[in-house]
CSV table of C-alpha atoms (C1' of nucleotides) in Angstrom, one decimal:
chain,number,residue,atom,x,y,z
A,242,MET,CA,34.7,30.1,112.1
A,243,SER,CA,36.9,26.9,111.9
A,244,ASP,CA,40.5,27.2,113.3
A,245,ASN,CA,41.9,24.1,111.7
A,246,GLN,CA,41.6,25.1,108.2
A,247,PRO,CA,44.7,23.8,106.3
A,248,LYS,CA,47.2,26.5,106.1
A,249,LYS,CA,47.5,27.5,102.6
A,250,GLU,CA,50.2,29.7,101.2
A,251,ILE,CA,49.0,32.6,99.0
A,252,SER,CA,50.3,32.2,95.6
A,253,ALA,CA,49.9,33.7,92.2
A,254,ILE,CA,46.5,32.7,90.8
A,255,LYS,CA,46.4,30.3,88.0
A,256,GLY,CA,47.7,31.3,84.7
A,257,THR,CA,49.5,34.4,86.2
A,258,ARG,CA,53.1,34.7,87.2
A,259,ASP,CA,55.8,36.9,88.5
A,260,ILE,CA,58.5,38.1,86.4
A,261,LEU,CA,61.5,38.2,88.4
A,262,PRO,CA,64.3,40.7,87.9
A,263,ASP,CA,66.6,38.5,85.7
A,264,GLU,CA,63.8,37.9,83.4
A,265,ALA,CA,62.3,41.3,83.6
A,266,ARG,CA,65.5,42.6,82.2
A,267,LEU,CA,64.7,40.6,79.1
A,268,TRP,CA,61.3,42.1,78.8
A,269,GLN,CA,62.5,45.6,79.2
A,270,ILE,CA,65.1,45.0,76.3
A,271,ALA,CA,62.3,43.5,74.1
A,272,GLU,CA,59.8,46.2,75.0
A,273,ALA,CA,62.5,48.9,74.1
A,274,ARG,CA,63.3,47.4,70.7
A,275,ALA,CA,59.6,47.3,69.9
A,276,ARG,CA,59.2,50.9,70.8
A,277,GLU,CA,62.3,52.0,68.9
A,278,ILE,CA,61.1,50.1,65.8
A,279,PHE,CA,57.6,51.2,65.8
A,280,GLU,CA,58.5,54.8,66.2
A,281,LEU,CA,60.8,54.4,63.1
A,282,TYR,CA,57.7,53.5,61.2
A,283,GLY,CA,55.8,56.6,62.6
A,284,TYR,CA,53.7,54.8,65.1
A,285,ARG,CA,52.9,56.5,68.6
A,286,GLU,CA,51.8,54.9,71.7
A,287,LEU,CA,48.2,54.9,72.6
A,288,ARG,CA,47.4,53.7,76.2
A,289,ALA,CA,43.9,52.6,76.9
A,290,PRO,CA,42.5,51.3,80.1
A,291,VAL,CA,42.9,47.8,81.2
A,292,ILE,CA,39.2,47.5,82.1
A,293,GLU,CA,36.5,48.3,79.6
A,294,PRO,CA,32.7,48.0,79.4
A,295,THR,CA,31.8,44.4,78.6
A,296,GLU,CA,29.8,45.3,75.5
A,297,LEU,CA,32.9,46.8,73.9
A,298,PHE,CA,34.2,43.3,73.3
A,299,GLU,CA,30.8,41.8,72.7
A,300,LYS,CA,30.3,44.2,69.9
A,301,GLY,CA,34.1,44.5,68.8
A,302,THR,CA,35.6,41.0,69.3
A,303,GLY,CA,32.2,39.3,68.4
A,304,ALA,CA,29.6,37.9,70.5
A,305,SER,CA,30.0,34.4,69.0
A,306,SER,CA,33.7,34.4,69.3
A,307,ASP,CA,35.3,32.0,71.9
A,308,ILE,CA,37.0,34.7,73.5
A,309,VAL,CA,33.6,36.5,74.4
A,310,THR,CA,31.5,33.4,75.1
A,311,LYS,CA,33.8,31.7,77.6
A,312,GLU,CA,37.2,33.4,78.0
A,313,MET,CA,36.5,36.8,79.4
A,314,TYR,CA,37.1,38.1,83.0
A,315,THR,CA,33.8,39.7,83.4
A,316,PHE,CA,32.2,41.1,86.7
A,317,THR,CA,29.8,43.6,87.9
A,318,ASP,CA,31.4,46.8,89.6
A,319,LYS,CA,30.0,48.5,92.7
A,320,GLY,CA,27.9,50.7,90.4
A,321,GLY,CA,26.3,47.7,88.8
A,322,ARG,CA,28.0,48.0,85.5
A,323,SER,CA,29.3,45.0,83.7
A,324,VAL,CA,33.1,45.5,83.2
A,325,THR,CA,35.8,43.2,81.5
A,326,LEU,CA,39.3,42.9,81.8
A,327,ARG,CA,40.5,43.3,78.0
A,328,PRO,CA,41.0,40.0,76.3
A,329,GLU,CA,42.5,41.9,73.4
A,330,TYR,CA,43.4,45.4,72.5
A,331,THR,CA,41.9,46.4,69.1
A,332,PRO,CA,38.4,47.1,70.2
A,333,SER,CA,39.9,49.7,72.9
A,334,VAL,CA,41.7,51.6,70.2
A,335,VAL,CA,38.6,51.8,68.1
A,336,ARG,CA,36.7,53.0,71.0
A,337,ALA,CA,39.4,55.7,71.7
A,338,ILE,CA,39.3,56.9,68.1
A,339,ILE,CA,35.7,57.3,68.0
A,340,GLU,CA,35.5,58.8,71.6
A,341,HIS,CA,38.3,61.4,70.8
A,342,ARG,CA,37.4,62.0,67.2
A,343,LEU,CA,41.0,61.0,66.2
A,344,ASP,CA,39.7,60.3,62.6
A,345,LEU,CA,39.7,63.9,62.1
A,346,GLN,CA,43.4,63.9,62.3
A,347,ALA,CA,45.7,63.4,59.2
A,348,GLN,CA,45.4,59.7,58.2
A,349,PRO,CA,46.6,57.2,58.3
A,350,LEU,CA,46.7,56.9,62.0
A,351,ARG,CA,49.5,54.6,63.5
A,352,PHE,CA,49.3,53.3,67.1
A,353,TYR,CA,51.1,50.8,69.3
A,354,TYR,CA,50.7,49.6,72.8
A,355,ILE,CA,52.5,47.0,75.1
A,356,GLY,CA,50.5,45.6,78.0
A,357,PRO,CA,48.7,42.8,79.6
A,358,MET,CA,45.6,41.0,78.3
A,359,PHE,CA,43.2,38.4,80.1
A,360,ARG,CA,41.6,35.5,78.9
A,361,TYR,CA,40.2,32.8,81.2
A,362,ASP,CA,41.7,29.8,79.3
A,363,ARG,CA,43.2,26.5,80.6
A,364,PRO,CA,46.9,27.4,80.9
A,365,GLN,CA,49.5,25.5,79.0
A,366,LYS,CA,52.8,26.2,77.3
A,367,GLY,CA,52.7,29.5,75.7
A,368,ARG,CA,49.2,30.3,77.0
A,369,TYR,CA,48.5,32.2,80.3
A,370,ARG,CA,45.4,34.0,81.7
A,371,GLN,CA,47.3,37.0,82.1
A,372,PHE,CA,49.6,37.4,79.0
A,373,HIS,CA,51.4,40.3,77.4
A,374,GLN,CA,50.8,41.7,73.8
A,375,ILE,CA,52.6,44.1,71.7
A,376,ASP,CA,50.0,45.6,69.6
A,377,ILE,CA,50.0,47.9,66.5
A,378,GLU,CA,47.2,49.4,64.4
A,379,VAL,CA,46.8,51.5,61.3
A,380,PHE,CA,43.6,53.3,60.4
A,381,GLY,CA,42.6,54.9,57.3
A,382,GLU,CA,44.9,53.1,54.8
A,383,LYS,CA,43.4,51.0,52.2
A,384,ASP,CA,46.5,50.3,50.2
A,385,PRO,CA,47.7,46.7,50.5
A,386,ALA,CA,51.3,48.1,50.7
A,387,VAL,CA,50.5,48.9,54.4
A,388,ASP,CA,49.4,45.2,55.0
A,389,ALA,CA,52.9,44.2,53.7
A,390,GLU,CA,54.5,47.0,55.7
A,391,ILE,CA,53.2,45.8,59.0
A,392,VAL,CA,54.4,42.2,58.3
A,393,GLU,CA,57.9,43.7,57.2
A,394,MET,CA,58.0,45.6,60.5
A,395,ALA,CA,57.1,42.5,62.6
A,396,HIS,CA,59.9,40.7,60.9
A,397,ARG,CA,62.3,43.5,61.7
A,398,LEU,CA,61.5,43.1,65.3
A,399,LEU,CA,61.8,39.6,65.3
A,400,SER,CA,65.2,39.8,63.7
A,401,GLN,CA,66.4,42.3,66.2
A,402,LEU,CA,65.3,39.8,69.0
A,403,GLY,CA,67.3,37.0,67.5
A,404,VAL,CA,64.1,35.1,66.6
A,405,GLU,CA,65.2,32.5,63.8
A,406,LYS,CA,63.0,30.4,61.5
A,407,ALA,CA,59.8,32.4,61.8
A,408,MET,CA,57.4,31.4,59.1
A,409,THR,CA,54.9,33.8,57.8
A,410,LEU,CA,51.3,32.4,56.7
A,411,VAL,CA,48.9,34.6,54.8
A,412,ASN,CA,45.3,34.4,53.5
A,413,SER,CA,42.5,36.5,52.5
A,414,VAL,CA,39.2,35.9,54.3
A,415,GLY,CA,37.2,38.1,51.8
A,416,CYS,CA,34.9,40.8,52.7
A,417,ARG,CA,31.2,41.1,53.6
A,418,LYS,CA,30.4,40.8,50.0
A,419,CYS,CA,32.2,37.6,49.1
A,420,ARG,CA,32.7,35.8,52.4
A,421,PRO,CA,29.0,34.6,53.0
A,422,ALA,CA,28.7,32.7,49.7
A,423,TYR,CA,31.9,30.8,50.8
A,424,GLY,CA,30.6,30.2,54.2
A,425,GLN,CA,27.4,28.7,52.8
A,426,GLU,CA,29.2,26.5,50.2
A,427,LEU,CA,31.6,25.1,52.8
A,428,ARG,CA,28.8,24.4,55.2
A,429,LYS,CA,27.0,22.6,52.6
A,430,ALA,CA,30.0,20.5,51.6
A,431,SER,CA,30.7,19.7,55.3
A,432,MET,CA,27.2,18.7,56.1
A,433,ALA,CA,27.1,16.6,53.0
A,434,ALA,CA,30.2,14.6,54.1
A,435,ARG,CA,29.1,14.6,57.8
A,436,ASP,CA,28.9,10.9,58.2
A,437,ARG,CA,32.6,10.4,57.1
A,438,LEU,CA,33.9,12.8,59.7
A,439,CYS,CA,35.2,12.1,63.2
A,440,PRO,CA,32.7,13.0,66.0
A,441,ASP,CA,34.5,16.1,66.8
A,442,CYS,CA,34.4,17.4,63.2
A,443,GLN,CA,30.8,16.4,63.0
A,444,ARG,CA,30.2,19.0,65.6
A,445,LYS,CA,32.4,21.6,63.8
A,446,ALA,CA,30.4,20.9,60.6
A,447,GLU,CA,27.5,22.8,62.3
A,448,LEU,CA,29.3,25.3,64.4
A,449,ASN,CA,32.5,26.3,62.5
A,450,PRO,CA,33.3,24.2,59.4
A,451,LEU,CA,36.6,26.0,58.8
A,452,ARG,CA,38.0,24.2,61.8
A,453,ILE,CA,37.6,20.9,60.0
A,454,PHE,CA,40.8,21.9,57.9
A,455,ASP,CA,42.9,21.6,60.9
A,456,CYS,CA,41.7,18.2,62.1
A,457,LYS,CA,44.5,15.5,62.6
A,458,VAL,CA,42.4,12.6,61.7
A,459,GLU,CA,43.4,11.2,58.4
A,460,SER,CA,40.0,10.5,57.1
A,461,CYS,CA,38.9,14.0,57.9
A,462,ARG,CA,41.9,15.5,56.0
A,463,GLU,CA,40.9,13.5,53.0
A,464,VAL,CA,37.4,14.8,53.2
A,465,ALA,CA,38.7,18.3,54.0
A,466,ALA,CA,40.7,18.2,50.7
A,467,THR,CA,37.5,18.1,48.7
A,468,PHE,CA,36.0,21.3,50.4
A,469,PRO,CA,35.9,24.5,48.5
A,470,LEU,CA,38.4,27.2,49.3
A,471,ILE,CA,38.1,30.8,50.1
A,472,SER,CA,40.4,31.7,47.3
A,473,ASP,CA,38.0,30.6,44.7
A,474,PHE,CA,35.2,32.8,46.1
A,475,LEU,CA,37.0,36.1,46.6
A,476,CYS,CA,35.4,39.1,44.8
A,477,PRO,CA,37.7,41.0,42.3
A,478,GLU,CA,38.5,43.7,44.9
A,479,CYS,CA,39.6,41.2,47.6
A,480,ARG,CA,41.5,39.1,45.0
A,481,GLU,CA,43.3,42.2,43.7
A,482,HIS,CA,44.0,43.3,47.3
A,483,PHE,CA,45.4,40.0,48.1
A,484,GLN,CA,47.6,39.8,45.1
A,485,LYS,CA,49.2,43.1,45.6
A,486,PHE,CA,49.7,42.3,49.3
A,487,ARG,CA,51.7,39.3,48.3
A,488,GLU,CA,53.6,41.3,45.6
A,489,TYR,CA,54.6,43.7,48.2
A,490,LEU,CA,55.8,40.9,50.6
A,491,ASP,CA,57.9,39.5,47.6
A,492,PHE,CA,59.1,43.2,47.1
A,493,TYR,CA,60.3,43.2,50.8
A,494,GLY,CA,61.8,39.7,50.4
A,495,ILE,CA,59.6,38.2,52.9
A,496,GLU,CA,59.0,34.6,52.6
A,497,HIS,CA,55.5,33.4,53.0
A,498,ARG,CA,53.1,30.7,52.6
A,499,VAL,CA,49.5,31.0,51.5
A,500,GLU,CA,47.5,29.1,53.9
A,501,PRO,CA,43.9,28.9,52.5
A,502,THR,CA,42.5,27.7,55.8
A,503,LEU,CA,44.0,30.4,58.0
A,504,VAL,CA,41.0,32.3,59.4
A,505,ARG,CA,42.1,33.4,62.9
A,506,GLY,CA,39.7,33.6,65.8
A,507,LEU,CA,38.3,36.7,65.7
A,508,ASP,CA,35.0,37.5,63.8
A,509,TYR,CA,36.0,41.0,62.6
A,510,TYR,CA,38.6,40.4,60.1
A,511,THR,CA,38.3,41.2,56.3
A,512,LYS,CA,40.7,40.7,53.4
A,513,THR,CA,44.2,40.2,54.9
A,514,ALA,CA,44.8,37.6,57.7
A,515,PHE,CA,48.3,36.5,58.6
A,516,GLU,CA,50.2,34.8,61.3
A,517,ILE,CA,53.9,34.3,62.1
A,518,VAL,CA,54.8,31.0,63.8
A,519,ALA,CA,58.0,29.9,65.3
A,520,GLU,CA,59.5,26.6,66.1
A,521,HIS,CA,59.9,25.1,69.6
A,522,LEU,CA,56.9,26.7,71.0
A,523,GLY,CA,54.8,23.6,71.5
A,524,ALA,CA,51.2,23.6,70.3
A,525,GLN,CA,50.8,27.3,70.8
A,526,ASN,CA,53.4,28.3,68.0
A,527,ALA,CA,51.8,31.6,66.8
A,528,ILE,CA,54.1,34.4,67.8
A,529,CYS,CA,52.2,37.1,65.9
A,530,GLY,CA,48.7,37.3,64.4
A,531,GLY,CA,46.8,39.9,62.6
A,532,GLY,CA,44.7,41.1,59.9
A,533,ARG,CA,42.5,43.8,58.4
A,534,TYR,CA,39.3,45.0,59.8
A,535,ASP,CA,37.7,47.5,57.4
A,536,ASP,CA,34.3,47.4,59.0
A,537,MET,CA,34.8,47.6,62.7
A,538,VAL,CA,34.8,51.3,63.2
A,539,LYS,CA,31.7,51.9,61.3
A,540,GLU,CA,30.0,49.0,63.0
A,541,PHE,CA,30.8,50.8,66.2
A,542,GLY,CA,28.9,53.8,64.9
A,543,GLY,CA,32.0,55.8,63.9
A,544,PRO,CA,33.2,57.0,60.5
A,545,ASP,CA,33.9,54.7,57.8
A,546,LEU,CA,37.4,54.1,58.5
A,547,CYS,CA,39.4,50.9,57.7
A,548,GLY,CA,41.9,49.3,60.0
A,549,ILE,CA,44.7,46.7,60.1
A,550,GLY,CA,47.0,45.5,62.8
A,551,PHE,CA,48.6,42.8,64.6
A,552,ALA,CA,49.3,41.4,68.1
A,553,MET,CA,52.4,39.8,69.2
A,554,GLY,CA,52.5,37.5,72.3
A,555,LEU,CA,55.4,38.6,74.6
A,556,GLU,CA,55.7,35.5,76.5
A,557,ARG,CA,56.0,33.5,73.3
A,558,LEU,CA,58.3,36.0,71.7
A,559,LEU,CA,60.7,35.8,74.7
A,560,SER,CA,60.6,32.2,74.7
A,561,VAL,CA,62.0,32.0,71.3
A,562,ALA,CA,64.1,35.3,71.4
A,563,ARG,CA,67.8,35.2,71.9
A,564,ILE,CA,68.4,38.5,73.7
A,565,GLN,CA,71.9,39.7,74.7
A,566,VAL,CA,71.7,41.4,78.0
A,567,PRO,CA,74.3,44.3,78.3
A,568,LYS,CA,76.5,43.8,81.4
A,569,SER,CA,75.9,46.4,84.0
A,570,SER,CA,78.7,47.5,86.2
A,571,PHE,CA,78.6,49.0,89.7
A,572,VAL,CA,80.8,49.9,92.6
A,573,TYR,CA,80.7,48.2,96.0
A,574,PHE,CA,81.9,50.1,99.0
A,575,ALA,CA,84.0,48.5,101.4
A,576,TYR,CA,84.3,50.4,104.3
A,577,LEU,CA,85.6,50.0,107.9
A,578,GLY,CA,84.0,51.8,110.8
A,579,GLN,CA,81.3,54.4,111.5
A,580,GLN,CA,83.0,57.3,110.0
A,581,ALA,CA,84.0,55.4,107.0
A,582,LYS,CA,80.3,54.3,106.5
A,583,LYS,CA,79.2,57.9,106.4
A,584,ASP,CA,81.9,59.0,104.1
A,585,SER,CA,81.0,55.9,101.8
A,586,LEU,CA,77.4,57.2,101.8
A,587,ARG,CA,78.5,60.7,100.9
A,588,LEU,CA,80.9,59.4,98.0
A,589,ALA,CA,78.3,57.2,96.7
A,590,ARG,CA,76.0,60.1,96.3
A,591,LEU,CA,78.8,61.9,94.3
A,592,LEU,CA,79.3,58.9,91.9
A,593,ARG,CA,75.6,58.4,91.4
A,594,SER,CA,75.3,62.0,90.2
A,595,GLU,CA,78.0,61.0,87.7
A,596,GLY,CA,75.9,58.1,86.7
A,597,ILE,CA,77.7,55.4,88.2
A,598,GLU,CA,75.9,52.7,90.1
A,599,CYS,CA,76.8,52.3,93.7
A,600,LEU,CA,76.1,49.9,96.5
A,601,VAL,CA,76.7,50.6,100.0
A,602,GLU,CA,75.5,48.0,102.3
A,603,PHE,CA,74.5,48.9,105.8
A,604,LYS,CA,75.8,45.8,107.5
A,605,GLU,CA,79.4,46.4,109.0
A,606,ARG,CA,81.8,43.7,107.9
A,607,GLY,CA,85.5,43.0,107.9
A,608,MET,CA,87.4,43.7,104.8
A,609,LYS,CA,87.6,40.1,103.7
A,610,ALA,CA,83.9,39.7,104.2
A,611,HIS,CA,83.4,42.9,102.1
A,612,PHE,CA,85.4,41.5,99.2
A,613,SER,CA,83.7,38.2,99.5
A,614,ARG,CA,80.3,39.8,99.4
A,615,ALA,CA,81.3,42.0,96.6
A,616,ASN,CA,82.3,39.1,94.5
A,617,LYS,CA,79.1,37.3,95.0
A,618,LEU,CA,77.1,40.3,94.0
A,619,GLY,CA,79.1,40.6,90.9
A,620,ALA,CA,80.6,44.0,91.6
A,621,ASP,CA,82.9,45.3,88.8
A,622,TRP,CA,84.6,47.7,91.4
A,623,VAL,CA,85.3,47.7,95.0
A,624,LEU,CA,85.9,51.2,96.6
A,625,VAL,CA,87.9,50.7,99.9
A,626,VAL,CA,87.2,53.4,102.4
A,627,GLY,CA,89.1,53.1,105.6
A,628,GLU,CA,91.1,55.3,108.0
A,629,ASP,CA,94.1,55.6,105.7
A,630,GLU,CA,92.1,56.7,102.8
A,631,LEU,CA,90.2,59.2,104.8
A,632,LYS,CA,93.4,60.6,106.1
A,633,LYS,CA,94.9,60.9,102.8
A,634,GLY,CA,91.7,62.0,100.7
A,635,LYS,CA,92.8,59.1,98.4
A,636,PHE,CA,91.0,55.9,97.8
A,637,GLN,CA,91.9,52.4,96.8
A,638,LEU,CA,89.6,51.3,93.9
A,639,LYS,CA,90.0,47.6,92.9
A,640,ASP,CA,89.0,46.3,89.5
A,641,MET,CA,87.4,43.0,90.5
A,642,VAL,CA,87.7,41.6,86.9
A,643,ASN,CA,91.4,42.1,86.3
A,644,SER,CA,92.3,42.1,90.0
A,645,ARG,CA,94.1,45.6,89.4
A,646,GLN,CA,94.1,48.2,92.2
A,647,PHE,CA,94.4,51.9,91.8
A,648,GLU,CA,94.7,54.9,94.1
A,649,GLY,CA,93.3,58.2,93.6
A,650,SER,CA,91.0,61.1,94.6
A,651,ALA,CA,87.3,60.7,94.3
A,652,LEU,CA,87.2,62.6,91.1
A,653,GLU,CA,90.1,60.7,89.5
A,654,LEU,CA,88.4,57.5,90.3
A,655,VAL,CA,85.1,58.7,88.7
A,656,SER,CA,86.9,59.3,85.5
A,657,LEU,CA,88.6,56.1,85.7
A,658,ILE,CA,85.4,54.2,86.1
A,659,LYS,CA,83.7,56.2,83.4
A,660,GLY,CA,86.6,55.7,81.1
A,661,LYS,CA,86.5,52.0,81.3
A,662,LYS,CA,82.7,52.0,80.9
A,663,ILE,CA,83.1,53.8,77.5
A,664,LEU,CA,85.9,51.3,76.5
A,665,GLU,CA,83.6,48.3,76.9
B,180,G,C1',35.0,22.4,79.9
B,181,U,C1',37.7,17.2,78.6
B,182,G,C1',42.1,13.9,78.9
B,183,A,C1',47.1,12.6,80.6
B,184,G,C1',51.4,13.1,83.6
B,185,U,C1',53.9,15.1,88.0
B,186,G,C1',53.9,16.8,93.3
B,187,U,C1',60.0,15.0,99.0
B,188,A,C1',64.5,21.5,101.7
B,189,G,C1',64.8,28.1,98.1
B,190,C,C1',66.7,24.8,93.3
B,191,U,C1',68.0,19.7,91.1
B,192,C,C1',67.0,15.0,93.0
B,193,A,C1',67.7,10.2,96.3
B,194,A,C1',65.1,7.0,99.8
B,195,G,C1',60.0,1.8,96.4
B,196,G,C1',56.3,-0.6,103.7
B,197,G,C1',60.8,-0.8,108.7
B,198,U,C1',65.3,3.8,113.4
B,199,U,C1',65.2,10.6,114.0
B,200,A,C1',63.5,11.5,105.5
B,201,G,C1',69.1,12.3,103.0
B,202,A,C1',72.6,14.4,99.2
B,203,G,C1',74.6,18.2,95.8
B,204,C,C1',73.8,23.4,94.7
B,205,A,C1',72.2,28.0,97.2
B,206,C,C1',72.1,30.6,102.0
B,207,C,C1',74.6,32.0,107.0
B,208,G,C1',78.9,31.2,110.0
B,209,G,C1',84.2,29.8,111.0
B,210,A,C1',89.5,28.4,109.7
B,211,C,C1',91.0,34.0,107.9
B,212,U,C1',90.4,41.6,112.4
B,213,G,C1',92.6,46.0,105.5
B,214,U,C1',91.5,42.5,99.9
B,215,G,C1',87.0,38.3,96.5
B,216,G,C1',86.8,33.7,93.6
B,217,A,C1',89.6,28.0,95.7
B,218,U,C1',89.7,24.3,99.8
B,219,C,C1',88.2,22.3,104.6
B,220,C,C1',84.8,22.5,108.8
B,221,G,C1',80.2,23.6,111.0
B,222,G,C1',75.0,25.7,110.8
B,223,U,C1',69.8,27.2,109.2
B,224,G,C1',66.2,25.0,106.4
B,225,G,C1',60.8,19.6,105.8
B,226,U,C1',53.5,18.4,108.9
B,227,U,C1',57.3,14.2,102.2
B,228,G,C1',51.1,19.6,98.4
B,229,G,C1',46.5,18.9,101.9
B,230,G,C1',42.8,15.3,104.0
B,231,G,C1',41.1,10.5,104.7
B,232,G,C1',41.9,5.0,104.7
B,233,U,C1',44.8,0.2,105.1
B,234,U,C1',48.8,-1.4,108.4
B,235,C,C1',52.2,-3.0,114.4
B,236,G,C1',54.5,0.6,111.1
B,237,A,C1',53.2,5.0,105.2
B,238,A,C1',57.4,9.7,101.6
B,239,U,C1',56.2,4.7,99.7
B,240,C,C1',49.8,1.1,99.0
B,241,C,C1',44.4,2.9,98.1
B,242,C,C1',40.5,7.0,97.9
B,243,C,C1',39.5,12.1,97.7
B,244,U,C1',41.2,16.9,97.0
B,245,C,C1',44.4,21.0,95.7
B,246,A,C1',48.4,22.8,92.8
B,247,C,C1',51.7,22.5,88.7
B,248,U,C1',52.8,20.6,83.7
B,249,C,C1',51.5,19.0,78.9
B,250,A,C1',47.6,18.0,75.2
B,251,C,C1',42.6,18.8,73.3
B,252,C,C1',39.4,23.1,72.4
B,253,C,C1',40.9,27.9,71.1
B,254,C,C1',44.5,31.5,70.6
B,255,A,C1',49.3,35.8,71.6
RNA sequence: GUGAGUGUAGCUCAAGGGUUAGAGCACCGGACUGUGGAUCCGGUGGUUGGGGGUUCGAAUCCCCUCACUCACCCCA
């Protein structure tokens, strides 16, 4: 035991942070808007645990994905089970559907959830180890109209939160019938051009040729321009689905750009993949990402139930949102003496039961100090409780914004405060 | 995991080898014992991220380490 260890202050662990009250207010508003909007479209909240068996993600997210291979918070619990803090939400919902036979309910099923996710990444702007997602999923609806509807719903939320210049990128990644052929062709092309690629892309040619498309090196871009595109390989069914999806987007008046190289990092997507990107977010500019995953439920041993959904990153969303915080108003009690303190406490109970926020501080102060304090705290009203008031049963109420003062009984002042609240 | 940048008071920043590391804001108190914001005065607050080295002398120069930030990778 060494006693000269450098004293180290305990701080939040890397990639996590505290959301202090001023900021938490913005979170509350954003979350409330999301819930309101999703409920308008028939979505209902489904809360799954933060912690799940590790195999859920190995199977669902994909054993070869970056998330599973190097970004999961995985540990062994006291019972010897391997458990993981969820890095994403979709596999949990799929698990819940199968476990509770939710597929027996009338379809389509629509769920939403808001909560923390965990990924052991190196933190940077817009990327944290504990981050928060707004997640929605629809099960049992094959019609591409629903693909467009969730994009439209995402845009409604963004516009409610004052997010401007959000660009929608769309693609179809095909299905198990048509995608493999494309993968082979792309690999063939990239391997053939290997010696003209940068070292980084030479590695990608073997591991994930799709990533060569977003290399910034000019020579790589030239090479990549000659590569085949998924759009030329889509089977008739996928092609039609993608076309209808885009028709519905046009129907909704949602501007979008086809991004033939948009694949998303998760293995399970089929057909539709999309992303919404925003400005001023730095390198991590995707504010929302989603797509269709028609095979996942079945692969988990469940019924043949198609799915589609998206996730929005709350941290990223809030960094581009412009949220008006409604002004709250409260009454500060300026009392003089022990008796008045108790009367203040009693009056505050009355006002609170009328829905009025009250603050009675326990430290005794002079009248000047009370007002000074009330001003600093941003009180809208100061209720003066002193000997004179107690004798008369009438109190002085000062409007701190207009510097006007009123006198009245407790009930008269209640209606005065409530009346003003309604006017605002 | 790789690379770069930054670490001085709660916050924003000075001091660039030379007394006891300063200022503004914030906080607490006073001028002002029944009425706020302004002004003035005073006060609390620092092992200069941590450790080692060079030097008569280190916040300052060197090495190590930690933290934060941004980027790569990947993604929300």
